[in-house]
Coordinates of C-alpha atoms in Angstrom, one line a residue:
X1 CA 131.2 -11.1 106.3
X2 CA 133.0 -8.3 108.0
X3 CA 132.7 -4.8 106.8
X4 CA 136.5 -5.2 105.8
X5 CA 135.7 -7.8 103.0
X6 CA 132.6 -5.7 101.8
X7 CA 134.6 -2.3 101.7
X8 CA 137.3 -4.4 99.6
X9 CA 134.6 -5.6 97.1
X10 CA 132.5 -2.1 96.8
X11 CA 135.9 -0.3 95.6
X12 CA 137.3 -2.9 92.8
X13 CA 134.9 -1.0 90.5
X14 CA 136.8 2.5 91.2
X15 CA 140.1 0.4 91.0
X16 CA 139.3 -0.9 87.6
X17 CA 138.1 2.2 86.2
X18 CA 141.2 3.7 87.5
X19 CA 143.1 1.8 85.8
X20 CA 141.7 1.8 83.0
X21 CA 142.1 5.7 82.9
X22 CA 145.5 5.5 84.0
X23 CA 146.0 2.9 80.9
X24 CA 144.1 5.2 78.3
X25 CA 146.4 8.0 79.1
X26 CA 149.5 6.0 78.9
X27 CA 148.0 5.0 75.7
X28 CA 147.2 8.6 74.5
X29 CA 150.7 9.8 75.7
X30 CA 152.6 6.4 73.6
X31 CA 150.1 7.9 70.8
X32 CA 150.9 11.1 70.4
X33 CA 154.7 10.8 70.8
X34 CA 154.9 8.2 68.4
X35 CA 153.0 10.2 65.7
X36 CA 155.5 13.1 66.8
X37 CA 158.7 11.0 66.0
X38 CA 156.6 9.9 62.6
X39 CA 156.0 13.6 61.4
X40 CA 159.8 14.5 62.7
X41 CA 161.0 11.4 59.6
X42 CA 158.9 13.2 56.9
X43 CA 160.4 17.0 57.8
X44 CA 164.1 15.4 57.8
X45 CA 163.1 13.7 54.3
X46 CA 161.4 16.9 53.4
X47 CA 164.1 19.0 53.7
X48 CA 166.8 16.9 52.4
X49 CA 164.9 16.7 49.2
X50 CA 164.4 20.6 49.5
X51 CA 167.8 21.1 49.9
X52 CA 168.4 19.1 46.7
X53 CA 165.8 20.6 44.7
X54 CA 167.3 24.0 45.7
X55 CA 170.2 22.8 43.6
X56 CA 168.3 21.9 40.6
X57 CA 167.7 23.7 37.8
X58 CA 164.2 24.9 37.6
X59 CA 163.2 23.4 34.4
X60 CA 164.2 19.7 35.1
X61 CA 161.9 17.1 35.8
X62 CA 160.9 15.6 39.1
X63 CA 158.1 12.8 40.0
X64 CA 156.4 13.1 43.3
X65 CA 153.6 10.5 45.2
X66 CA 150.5 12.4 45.2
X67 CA 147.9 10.6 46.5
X68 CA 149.1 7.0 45.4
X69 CA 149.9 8.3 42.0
X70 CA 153.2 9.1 40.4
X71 CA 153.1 12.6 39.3
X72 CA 155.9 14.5 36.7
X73 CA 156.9 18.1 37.4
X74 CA 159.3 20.4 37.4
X75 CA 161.4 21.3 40.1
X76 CA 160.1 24.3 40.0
X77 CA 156.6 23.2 40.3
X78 CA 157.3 20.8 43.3
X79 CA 159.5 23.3 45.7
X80 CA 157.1 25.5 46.7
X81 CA 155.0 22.7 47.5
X82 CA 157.5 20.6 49.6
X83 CA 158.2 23.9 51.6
X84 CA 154.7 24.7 52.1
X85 CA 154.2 20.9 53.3
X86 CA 157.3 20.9 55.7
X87 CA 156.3 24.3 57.4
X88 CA 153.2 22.0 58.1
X89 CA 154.5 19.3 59.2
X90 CA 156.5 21.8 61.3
X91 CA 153.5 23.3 62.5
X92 CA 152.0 19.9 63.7
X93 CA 154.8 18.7 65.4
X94 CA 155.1 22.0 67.5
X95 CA 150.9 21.4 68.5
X96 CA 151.6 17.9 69.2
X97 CA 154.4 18.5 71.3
X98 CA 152.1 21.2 73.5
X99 CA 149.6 18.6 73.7
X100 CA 152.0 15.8 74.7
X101 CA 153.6 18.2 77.6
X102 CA 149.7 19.1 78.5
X103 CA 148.5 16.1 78.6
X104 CA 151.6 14.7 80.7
X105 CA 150.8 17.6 83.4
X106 CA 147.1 16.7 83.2
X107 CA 147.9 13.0 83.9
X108 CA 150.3 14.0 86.9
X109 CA 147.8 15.8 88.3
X110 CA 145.3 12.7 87.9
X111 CA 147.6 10.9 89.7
X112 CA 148.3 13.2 92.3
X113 CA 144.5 13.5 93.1
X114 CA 143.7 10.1 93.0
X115 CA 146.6 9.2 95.2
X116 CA 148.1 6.8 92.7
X117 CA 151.5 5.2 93.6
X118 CA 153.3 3.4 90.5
X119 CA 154.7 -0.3 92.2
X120 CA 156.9 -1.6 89.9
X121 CA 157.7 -5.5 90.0

């Protein structure tokens, strides 16, 4: 066998586990941005139902989902949680976007150092 077929067959290991790698962070990366767009839905519903809370008198009642569970309130009661929980959900989306933008120059520089060329067909 020459030493051309035996180098091909000692580096198909490396080129599956680099692939693999290069598929787990095109997983991670399809992940986090889809968990972003998620969390960016419940603000916009969050603060549309803020904003019509805002317009609601105090002392009228409101039913929220708490855990599976239909719960009565007042609007009163139930604003100050909503804000609290889209200043959250504000708070998340911000992290995740630092991860997603970290990550992305963590996998470029992957690449980069383990000379990967992208072929599309």
């Amino acid at each position: 066998m020459s030493q051309q077929g035996t180098q091909g067959m000692s580096s198909l290991p490396r080129i599956k586990a680099l692939q693999q790698k290069y598929n787990d962070y095109q997983q991670t990366l399809t992940d986090i941005a889809t968990k972003m767009r998620e969390l960016q839905r419940d603000e916009e519903e969050h603060s549309i139902v803020i904003g019509t809370l805002q317009k609601t008198p105090k002392e009228r009642r409101c039913f929220r989902m708490v855990g599976g569970a239909l719960v009565e309130k007042t609007a009163g009661e139930t604003l100050p949680v909503l804000e609290v929980k889209l200043e959250n959900i504000g708070k998340t989306v911000k992290q995740l976007a630092e991860e997603h933008g970290r990550l992305v120059e963590e996998f470029e520089k992957w690449k980069t150092d383990n000379k990967i060329q992208i072929i599309k067909q």
